[in-house]
Amino acid sequence: MPSSSSTARAGTSCRRCHRRKKRCDRTLPQCETCIQAHVECSFLDDDRQVGTYPIAYVQGLETRVKELEKQLSAALVSSPYPNLHPDHDFDQPIINFATPPDTDNSDTFPFATPPSHSRSDFLVDELKRLSLEAAAERHLGSSSGLSFAKLTQAVLRRLSPDKAEFVFDDTPDESTEQYDGPLSDPLLDASTSLWELNNSFSSPCLFNQLPLSHVMEDETTLADLQFPDRAHIEYLMEFYFAHSHTLYPIIRQTEFASVIWRVYNNPQDHLAGSALWMFRIWMVLAIGSTTHCSVTLGDESESILYYNRAMVYFEDALGLGDMAALEAMMLQVSYSFFNQVGPNTFFLVGVAARMAIGIGLHSSSSYANLPSDVIEYRKRIFFSLYMMDRVVSIALGRPFAIHDNDIDIDPFTDTGTTDDPNHTTDLSIPLHILSLRRIASEITTALHSPTNTPNQDRNKTLQTLHKKLLHWRRTMPFPLPPTPSPIPHLTSAWFDLNYYTHMTMLYRPSPLFPSLDEQKVKVLATAAAMAIRQAMNLHRQGRFAYNWLNLLGVFQSAVALMYATLARPDELGVVVRKSKVVEDLGLVAELLRVFGRKFGVARRLERIVGVVVGRLEGYCSGK
């Protein structure tokens, strides 16, 4: 039977498993559950389902095709038959793409294995793989940490006895490649280098190429889908407004609550015929469900079903005016931060940003003569989009879609401002997060823009940004509003995590500081270690979101800690014994193990971190 790393999988569960609420391994052409039950799996006759194949296999096919084309060209050049021409119409073989290739017999497909090559660029490879497979196509800029990963790969030579390139063993551990959760990704073959794989990601899809409206059920099933029971709606709404709304306050909460219960109690209400309202309602339920699953690592079937129900109304909602279209796009962005279905995050943010600029939401002149409530709503939409743009663009090292110099409006106001020091208002948290995104924007612009700034001015810039981060941390909203739900950013550990993550981003080598003095290296080591510990703190509280952004953040912190440990001039054994680097990287491995239940690439990253930990333990014991 093929291993899980080489098996083709469907994008979602088969109909039988979904309706029975059973875990489906999504294996093509039939899932294991249906085979064991001796029933026909819906995958056999589902012409809407999209399958995914291991990238190594697909790349092997591409390589083999190129080799055969070269052989054919060479043969035609030397052919004694002049009438045989490359453009001649040959009868094409019939290929059944509905049935996955038999990958059990690897000798039958020698081209499915990529050629061996140096494994000394693993950190660079994995950072590219992690970023590109998560959110976008090929280009990664310096703020993504790509150049820093190359630098870290160089200092890892200290862990090699002969100071040669540090080479990771890329042999997959079969025990970690087993199916473990509904979202494990068969595309992520642990034996394939990310540097090669990134060329496969050239279409705007997140993780896999699933169509927007045919992910799980056909149109008839979606049209018949009814609202869940009232208690479940209340829970998903509570989770959405406590979680996503405090990050991106896109929806008017009071109005939304009024409308959803009107439609729920009276399906004939005229708002039940509004494409925009029905899109909003189903997207809020979908986002509430997927954000909850990101913390609990629960099954995503419900979320995907609600998402597809919302997409039934998407096109009609786009035609209801510029603001309606922009809101619809941003709800998709919010969903894409946590779920792999639909277009990728970077693509969606770019489209939404251009829509917002076209409307003029960045310019004060477009707000003239508008009622105050409309002004506040539009500002909330715009600055929510600004925050989304900063998160995604910085993660991928891309230019911002919205430039700070083009914005001449003030942020939305905290309408619930109170003199009570023991009360935190609804908008105080998103406003504080907006402050962090603006600082992050300054950090990226200052550190990663080409400059000939004198060294004294560079240090002044660094100190100024450091003070801004420190002020941000000290002025966090307090007390945070209580909630029975496991909301990450309603605990102080989340703010500490973001503080140390941004400190790591500030102090790691960059175009502004290509090399660091010993003091900066120590600050970097402390920041990276504290970021890792705060992530583990959230994990132990049951409040850590296992999405692609946090996976990228954990790995970047690990890379920073490796660099800061190995770049010090002191004897390595002394540094390792005096610090907690082994314990901290052990925490990273533990987090990656949990991430591996949702993202296949995390299992590979865990092995890489494990190799480094093993070498460092040797120094710690004096070997």
XYZ file of C-alpha atoms in Angstrom:
623
model
C 0.000 0.000 0.000
C 1.452 3.433 -0.860
C 2.847 5.515 1.936
C 0.961 8.629 2.894
C 3.719 10.755 1.472
C 3.257 9.293 -2.023
C -0.498 8.752 -2.122
C -2.841 10.973 -4.091
C -5.502 12.559 -1.935
C -8.770 14.348 -2.553
C -9.204 17.895 -1.374
C -11.967 17.020 1.094
C -13.739 14.067 2.682
C -15.870 11.688 0.649
C -19.630 12.108 0.965
C -20.110 8.981 3.081
C -17.479 9.947 5.665
C -18.737 13.522 5.779
C -22.345 12.530 6.371
C -21.358 9.916 8.946
C -19.010 12.441 10.602
C -16.136 9.994 10.288
C -12.520 10.912 9.658
C -11.717 10.378 5.991
C -8.147 9.787 4.837
C -9.143 11.195 1.386
C -7.063 8.587 -0.439
C -7.782 8.312 -4.167
C -9.410 6.496 -5.891
C -11.230 5.218 -2.771
C -10.822 6.160 0.860
C -9.751 3.472 3.307
C -12.952 3.748 5.361
C -15.165 2.918 2.376
C -12.865 0.072 1.327
C -13.066 -1.496 4.772
C -16.859 -1.108 4.755
C -17.021 -2.767 1.305
C -19.002 0.132 -0.137
C -18.410 2.249 -3.202
C -16.656 5.512 -2.369
C -18.066 8.726 -3.842
C -14.595 9.566 -5.183
C -15.091 6.936 -7.909
C -17.797 8.921 -9.707
C -17.214 12.445 -8.405
C -16.189 14.541 -11.383
C -16.037 17.706 -9.267
C -13.461 16.465 -6.779
C -9.890 17.665 -7.165
C -6.998 15.386 -6.291
C -3.480 16.292 -5.256
C -0.362 14.327 -6.096
C 3.086 14.415 -4.484
C 5.124 17.247 -5.943
C 8.111 14.932 -6.262
C 6.080 12.674 -8.527
C 4.803 15.552 -10.667
C 8.268 17.078 -10.931
C 9.612 13.680 -11.856
C 7.070 13.487 -14.661
C 8.072 16.945 -15.875
C 11.756 16.000 -15.794
C 11.090 12.775 -17.626
C 9.034 14.546 -20.303
C 11.890 17.004 -20.879
C 14.369 14.124 -21.147
C 12.168 12.302 -23.636
C 11.688 15.483 -25.662
C 15.464 15.897 -25.866
C 15.890 12.261 -26.882
C 13.186 12.640 -29.503
C 14.753 15.805 -30.884
C 18.157 14.128 -31.069
C 16.650 11.087 -32.745
C 14.824 13.202 -35.299
C 17.964 15.130 -36.164
C 19.829 11.912 -36.920
C 16.812 10.111 -38.368
C 17.191 8.617 -41.872
C 13.510 9.404 -42.438
C 13.290 13.071 -43.445
C 9.502 13.082 -43.453
C 9.414 12.373 -39.716
C 9.036 15.820 -38.183
C 8.526 16.918 -34.579
C 5.279 18.612 -35.558
C 3.849 15.424 -37.020
C 0.485 14.482 -35.509
C 0.927 11.250 -33.583
C -1.928 9.339 -32.021
C -1.905 10.309 -28.367
C -2.221 7.583 -25.730
C -5.352 7.654 -23.623
C -4.536 8.473 -20.014
C -7.001 7.981 -17.178
C -6.401 10.845 -14.780
C -9.216 9.671 -12.508
C -7.046 6.857 -11.194
C -3.834 7.744 -9.336
C -0.629 6.098 -10.473
C 0.527 3.006 -8.630
C 3.346 4.386 -6.532
C 3.985 1.122 -4.695
C 6.478 -0.042 -7.256
C 9.002 2.737 -7.341
C 11.172 0.869 -9.807
C 8.446 1.302 -12.371
C 8.764 5.078 -12.110
C 12.437 5.870 -11.599
C 11.794 9.410 -12.702
C 9.448 10.062 -9.771
C 12.444 10.586 -7.515
C 14.233 13.893 -8.012
C 17.959 13.725 -8.617
C 20.154 13.805 -5.555
C 21.819 17.079 -4.747
C 23.532 18.903 -1.943
C 21.426 19.170 1.189
C 23.386 22.085 2.646
C 20.690 24.643 1.910
C 17.909 23.065 3.947
C 17.013 26.089 6.085
C 16.684 28.239 2.993
C 14.699 25.520 1.268
C 12.309 25.024 4.142
C 11.649 28.729 4.656
C 10.825 29.103 0.967
C 8.649 26.029 1.018
C 6.817 27.125 4.142
C 6.134 30.621 2.819
C 5.304 29.786 -0.768
C 3.073 26.832 -0.083
C 1.217 28.836 2.500
C 0.265 31.964 0.709
C 1.587 32.895 -2.675
C 3.642 32.280 -5.731
C 7.377 32.389 -6.239
C 9.087 35.569 -5.074
C 10.272 35.917 -1.485
C 11.881 39.151 -0.321
C 14.321 39.835 2.493
C 11.721 40.547 5.183
C 10.522 36.950 4.797
C 13.797 35.899 6.410
C 15.125 34.146 3.305
C 18.513 35.896 3.308
C 18.728 35.387 7.053
C 18.109 31.657 6.588
C 21.056 31.538 4.168
C 23.238 33.266 6.752
C 22.123 30.841 9.461
C 22.923 27.916 7.184
C 26.469 29.272 6.976
C 26.986 29.546 10.741
C 25.650 26.015 11.200
C 29.065 24.898 9.944
C 30.223 25.249 13.543
C 28.244 22.100 14.293
C 30.179 20.076 11.718
C 33.441 18.511 12.927
C 35.358 19.659 9.843
C 33.478 22.987 9.588
C 32.120 21.838 6.238
C 28.587 22.460 5.046
C 26.071 21.318 7.639
C 24.071 18.607 5.895
C 20.730 17.361 7.113
C 19.631 13.801 6.657
C 16.627 14.089 4.370
C 15.528 10.488 4.718
C 11.918 10.664 5.857
C 10.978 9.057 9.124
C 8.200 6.701 8.126
C 6.704 6.853 11.593
C 6.011 10.549 11.223
C 4.564 10.358 7.751
C 1.385 8.546 8.707
C -1.952 10.203 8.225
C -2.712 12.203 11.349
C -5.609 14.555 10.961
C -8.025 15.704 8.312
C -5.741 18.301 6.756
C -2.444 16.450 6.340
C -1.018 17.424 2.978
C 0.256 14.730 0.609
C 1.978 17.334 -1.550
C 4.656 17.807 1.065
C 7.033 14.943 0.311
C 9.719 15.063 2.977
C 12.414 13.810 0.605
C 12.083 16.779 -1.765
C 13.964 20.043 -1.471
C 11.888 23.174 -1.103
C 14.243 25.093 -3.328
C 13.134 22.897 -6.205
C 9.508 22.685 -5.169
C 8.719 26.371 -5.160
C 8.611 26.400 -8.952
C 5.466 24.293 -8.781
C 3.534 27.053 -7.049
C 2.594 29.388 -9.865
C -1.187 29.588 -9.521
C -3.095 31.637 -6.941
C -4.195 28.773 -4.706
C -3.530 28.094 -1.061
C -1.964 24.654 -0.569
C -3.996 23.030 -3.316
C -6.061 23.903 -6.332
C -9.583 23.528 -5.027
C -12.381 25.287 -6.910
C -14.256 27.924 -4.998
C -17.726 26.408 -5.061
C -17.190 22.693 -5.533
C -15.002 21.807 -2.611
C -17.316 19.405 -0.866
C -20.899 19.265 -2.065
C -22.757 19.929 -5.296
C -25.097 22.880 -5.809
C -28.192 20.917 -4.836
C -26.753 19.963 -1.472
C -25.592 23.530 -0.823
C -28.967 24.975 -1.789
C -30.697 22.652 0.685
C -28.284 23.459 3.507
C -30.081 24.912 6.519
C -28.712 26.932 9.414
C -27.331 24.908 12.332
C -29.240 24.965 15.600
C -29.479 28.211 17.527
C -26.996 27.244 20.246
C -24.333 26.389 17.679
C -24.911 29.646 15.794
C -24.529 31.559 19.049
C -21.249 29.786 19.795
C -19.784 30.393 16.316
C -20.890 34.043 16.426
C -19.356 34.482 19.864
C -16.110 32.966 18.645
C -16.065 35.091 15.479
C -16.648 38.389 17.272
C -14.253 37.534 20.097
C -11.576 36.295 17.686
C -11.651 37.631 14.122
C -13.616 40.786 14.899
C -11.042 41.924 17.456
C -8.362 41.500 14.801
C -10.300 42.935 11.854
C -13.526 44.762 12.838
C -15.175 44.409 9.440
C -18.752 43.608 10.473
C -21.166 45.836 12.406
C -21.798 43.485 15.309
C -25.148 44.774 16.597
C -26.665 44.996 13.131
C -25.370 41.535 12.231
C -26.870 39.922 15.339
C -30.223 41.534 14.600
C -30.307 40.359 10.983
C -29.167 36.771 11.541
C -31.926 36.124 14.083
C -34.521 37.757 11.842
C -33.546 35.441 9.009
C -33.239 32.456 11.341
C -36.721 32.958 12.801
C -38.343 33.912 9.511
C -36.759 32.375 6.383
C -39.233 34.411 4.302
C -37.844 37.719 5.584
C -36.777 39.951 2.702
C -33.183 40.006 4.011
C -33.038 36.248 3.408
C -33.083 37.199 -0.260
C -30.154 39.615 0.100
C -27.007 38.141 -1.449
C -24.786 40.400 0.658
C -26.438 39.509 3.947
C -26.524 35.806 3.210
C -22.852 35.937 2.193
C -22.013 37.758 5.434
C -23.940 35.312 7.586
C -22.449 32.148 6.100
C -18.928 33.623 6.039
C -19.130 34.615 9.704
C -20.196 31.060 10.530
C -17.397 29.661 8.332
C -14.744 31.931 9.857
C -15.986 31.245 13.376
C -15.759 27.520 12.694
C -12.320 27.541 11.051
C -10.751 29.822 13.671
C -12.098 27.537 16.384
C -10.594 24.543 14.552
C -7.247 26.347 14.288
C -7.032 26.318 18.083
C -8.620 22.932 18.786
C -7.256 21.185 15.652
C -10.773 19.925 15.001
C -12.181 18.682 11.713
C -12.700 21.418 9.107
C -15.623 19.831 7.238
C -18.209 22.121 8.816
C -16.192 25.239 8.062
C -15.681 24.250 4.422
C -19.372 23.509 4.020
C -20.343 26.935 5.375
C -17.707 28.593 3.205
C -19.109 26.978 0.086
C -22.618 27.974 1.075
C -21.403 31.561 1.309
C -19.734 31.346 -2.100
C -23.138 30.663 -3.671
C -23.868 34.345 -2.998
C -20.390 35.715 -3.717
C -20.815 36.892 -7.309
C -24.143 38.567 -6.592
C -22.643 40.273 -3.537
C -19.817 41.650 -5.692
C -22.382 43.393 -7.875
C -23.969 45.343 -5.021
C -21.526 48.248 -4.966
C -17.890 48.951 -4.222
C -18.096 48.707 -0.434
C -20.093 45.479 -0.568
C -17.562 43.962 -2.961
C -14.651 45.077 -0.776
C -16.224 43.627 2.360
C -16.831 40.324 0.551
C -13.172 40.144 -0.494
C -11.951 40.921 3.015
C -14.106 38.235 4.593
C -12.425 35.812 2.203
C -9.018 37.098 3.339
C -9.989 36.590 6.971
C -11.024 33.018 6.178
C -7.847 32.294 4.200
C -5.622 33.055 7.189
C -6.889 29.836 8.746
C -8.165 27.565 5.980
C -6.628 26.206 2.779
C -9.741 26.486 0.602
C -9.971 29.098 -2.143
C -7.588 31.690 -3.590
C -4.404 32.450 -1.684
C -4.131 35.204 0.865
C -1.626 37.398 -0.984
C -3.749 37.370 -4.129
C -6.912 38.310 -2.235
C -5.234 41.096 -0.250
C -3.815 42.593 -3.442
C -7.209 42.672 -5.148
C -8.898 44.119 -2.064
C -6.208 46.794 -1.658
C -6.665 48.007 -5.201
C -10.406 48.132 -4.718
C -9.974 50.208 -1.539
C -7.579 52.621 -3.206
C -9.931 52.901 -6.175
C -12.737 53.887 -3.813
C -10.397 56.393 -2.145
C -10.584 54.976 1.367
C -6.986 56.067 2.000
C -7.756 59.712 1.254
C -9.519 62.184 3.538
C -11.244 63.823 0.573
C -13.426 60.749 0.031
C -14.939 61.124 3.519
C -16.300 64.638 3.009
C -20.001 65.086 3.777
C -20.451 61.476 4.941
C -22.323 60.690 8.177
C -20.041 59.969 11.126
C -21.119 56.328 11.424
C -20.360 55.731 7.738
C -16.957 57.385 8.139
C -16.099 55.137 11.077
C -17.274 52.021 9.259
C -15.201 52.837 6.169
C -12.137 53.536 8.304
C -12.545 50.205 10.051
C -12.718 48.484 6.674
C -9.649 50.320 5.374
C -7.418 49.832 8.399
C -8.461 46.195 8.711
C -7.246 45.767 5.147
C -4.074 47.693 6.014
C -3.366 45.227 8.831
C -4.010 42.257 6.548
C -1.632 43.697 3.964
C 1.130 44.214 6.510
C 0.828 40.690 7.918
C 0.978 38.970 4.529
C 3.462 41.250 2.749
C 5.978 41.159 5.607
C 5.689 37.381 5.916
C 6.506 36.985 2.217
C 8.914 39.887 1.835
C 6.716 41.550 -0.787
C 6.128 45.265 -1.411
C 3.153 46.658 0.457
C -0.059 47.056 -1.501
C -0.923 50.130 0.584
C 1.853 52.634 1.282
C 1.978 54.624 4.521
C 2.854 57.850 2.715
C -0.361 57.625 0.686
C -2.596 57.486 3.770
C -3.859 60.843 5.043
C -6.671 59.710 7.331
C -6.633 58.981 11.038
C -7.521 55.510 12.322
C -11.059 54.678 13.395
C -11.957 55.918 16.845
C -12.546 53.906 19.978
C -16.246 54.708 20.277
C -16.441 52.969 23.640
C -13.783 55.145 25.293
C -14.229 55.237 29.047
C -12.458 56.737 32.040
C -12.725 53.444 33.908
C -9.164 51.998 34.064
C -10.587 48.523 34.694
C -12.634 48.449 31.491
C -11.391 47.531 28.009
C -13.594 48.651 25.112
C -14.458 46.641 22.010
C -12.195 48.590 19.659
C -9.237 49.177 21.984
C -7.715 45.800 21.062
C -7.860 46.198 17.245
C -6.529 49.746 17.617
C -3.590 48.463 19.660
C -2.936 45.736 17.084
C -3.079 48.407 14.364
C -0.324 50.271 16.241
C 1.809 47.126 16.099
C 1.226 46.707 12.355
C 2.321 50.302 11.780
C 5.492 49.711 13.782
C 6.091 46.540 11.757
C 5.680 48.616 8.616
C 8.335 51.043 9.869
C 10.675 48.170 10.737
C 10.327 46.637 7.289
C 10.796 49.950 5.497
C 13.814 50.949 7.592
C 15.583 47.583 7.617
C 14.912 46.236 4.151
C 15.090 49.296 1.906
C 18.400 49.981 0.118
C 20.214 52.741 1.993
C 23.609 54.362 2.456
C 22.762 55.601 5.944
C 25.795 56.250 8.199
C 26.282 53.691 10.952
C 25.419 56.186 13.695
C 22.056 56.948 12.079
C 21.386 53.237 11.627
C 21.841 52.620 15.333
C 19.560 55.554 16.091
C 16.888 54.060 13.825
C 17.213 50.725 15.601
C 16.923 52.313 19.041
C 13.876 54.349 18.000
C 12.052 51.275 16.722
C 13.052 49.320 19.832
C 11.530 52.029 22.041
C 8.317 52.013 20.002
C 7.953 48.269 20.474
C 8.641 48.607 24.189
C 6.015 51.352 24.490
C 3.532 49.196 22.575
C 4.023 46.328 24.984
C 3.717 48.533 28.070
C 0.490 50.170 26.871
C -1.408 47.004 25.933
C -5.155 47.081 26.720
C -5.757 45.871 30.246
C -7.642 44.120 31.591
C -8.454 42.047 28.541
C -12.147 41.171 28.193
C -13.005 37.790 29.713
C -14.240 35.054 27.392
C -15.029 31.379 27.893
C -13.623 30.628 24.441
C -9.915 29.916 23.783
C -9.173 33.212 22.002
C -5.376 33.666 21.562
C -5.264 37.462 21.570
C -7.421 37.820 24.658
C -4.511 36.758 26.833
C -1.363 38.741 27.680
C 0.831 35.901 26.369
C -0.316 36.713 22.822
C 0.865 40.313 23.161
C 4.165 39.106 24.632
C 4.565 36.679 21.724
C 4.063 39.466 19.198
C 6.427 41.783 21.060
C 9.255 39.247 21.007
C 8.489 38.168 17.436
C 8.857 41.759 16.258
C 11.994 42.219 18.353
C 13.404 39.188 16.566
C 12.459 40.720 13.237
C 14.118 43.997 14.277
C 17.441 42.518 15.435
C 18.134 39.726 12.970
C 20.610 40.568 10.166
C 19.058 42.721 7.447
C 20.153 45.045 4.637
C 20.404 47.821 7.260
C 22.598 45.658 9.543
C 24.162 42.880 7.432
C 26.363 41.920 10.396
C 25.651 42.227 14.095
C 27.880 43.111 17.007
C 27.891 40.867 20.060
C 25.318 42.940 21.955
C 22.790 42.774 19.108
C 23.327 39.019 18.809
C 22.523 38.624 22.512
C 19.342 40.695 22.142
C 18.360 38.563 19.150
C 18.946 35.355 21.117
C 16.809 36.566 24.010
C 13.988 37.761 21.740
C 13.895 34.540 19.714
C 13.958 32.356 22.829
C 11.193 34.372 24.488
C 9.055 34.225 21.332
C 9.362 30.434 21.376
C 8.484 30.248 25.076
C 5.435 32.474 24.665
C 4.217 30.337 21.761
C 4.551 27.278 23.990
C 2.799 29.166 26.788
C -0.193 29.765 24.505
C -0.093 26.125 23.406
C -0.254 24.924 27.008
C -3.149 27.289 27.691
C -4.988 25.815 24.706
C -4.984 29.241 23.025
C -2.458 28.840 20.223
C -3.751 29.137 16.649
C -2.251 26.492 14.376
C -2.371 28.433 11.121
C 0.269 28.957 8.455
C 1.293 32.371 9.820
C 2.145 30.965 13.230
C 3.920 27.992 11.675
C 6.095 30.414 9.739
C 6.655 32.503 12.874
C 7.730 29.543 15.013
C 10.187 28.345 12.383
C 11.637 31.844 11.889
C 12.152 32.160 15.648
C 13.947 28.807 15.647
C 16.217 29.917 12.798
C 16.967 33.168 14.656
C 17.853 31.273 17.829
C 20.153 28.923 15.903
C 21.930 31.883 14.326
C 22.247 33.853 17.575
C 23.703 30.809 19.331
C 26.217 29.889 16.650
C 27.255 33.411 15.644
C 28.777 34.291 19.027
C 32.557 34.426 19.182
C 32.696 32.456 22.449
C 33.513 28.776 22.601
C 30.347 27.018 21.448
C 30.176 24.578 24.348
C 30.221 27.466 26.826
C 27.415 29.278 24.975
C 25.251 26.158 24.835
C 25.757 25.287 28.489
C 25.055 28.834 29.719
C 21.913 29.258 27.615
C 18.720 27.244 27.310
C 19.015 26.853 23.562
C 18.631 23.064 23.679
C 15.487 23.324 25.803
C 14.074 26.139 23.659
C 14.656 24.302 20.391
C 13.091 21.284 22.064
C 9.975 23.406 22.572
C 10.068 24.252 18.865
C 10.191 20.564 17.989
C 7.214 19.935 20.266
C 5.205 22.713 18.614
C 6.131 21.513 15.133
C 4.973 18.028 16.079
C 1.530 19.455 16.816
C 1.589 21.561 13.644
C 2.336 18.336 11.782
C -1.221 17.184 12.418
C -2.375 19.932 10.071
C 0.623 20.802 7.878
C 2.783 18.042 6.435
C 5.772 20.371 6.070
C 5.935 20.785 9.859
C 7.043 17.168 10.258
C 10.016 17.876 8.015
C 10.864 21.021 9.969
C 10.672 19.039 13.198
C 13.325 16.631 11.898
C 15.587 19.526 10.899
C 15.318 21.122 14.346
C 15.911 17.704 15.906
C 19.202 17.311 14.033
C 20.438 20.679 15.320
C 19.319 19.859 18.871
C 21.199 16.558 18.720
C 24.435 18.295 17.726
C 24.015 20.992 20.374
C 23.393 18.383 23.065
C 26.801 16.963 22.221
C 28.397 20.322 23.027
C 26.268 20.657 26.149
C 27.601 17.362 27.488
C 31.130 18.325 26.572
C 31.498 15.772 23.766
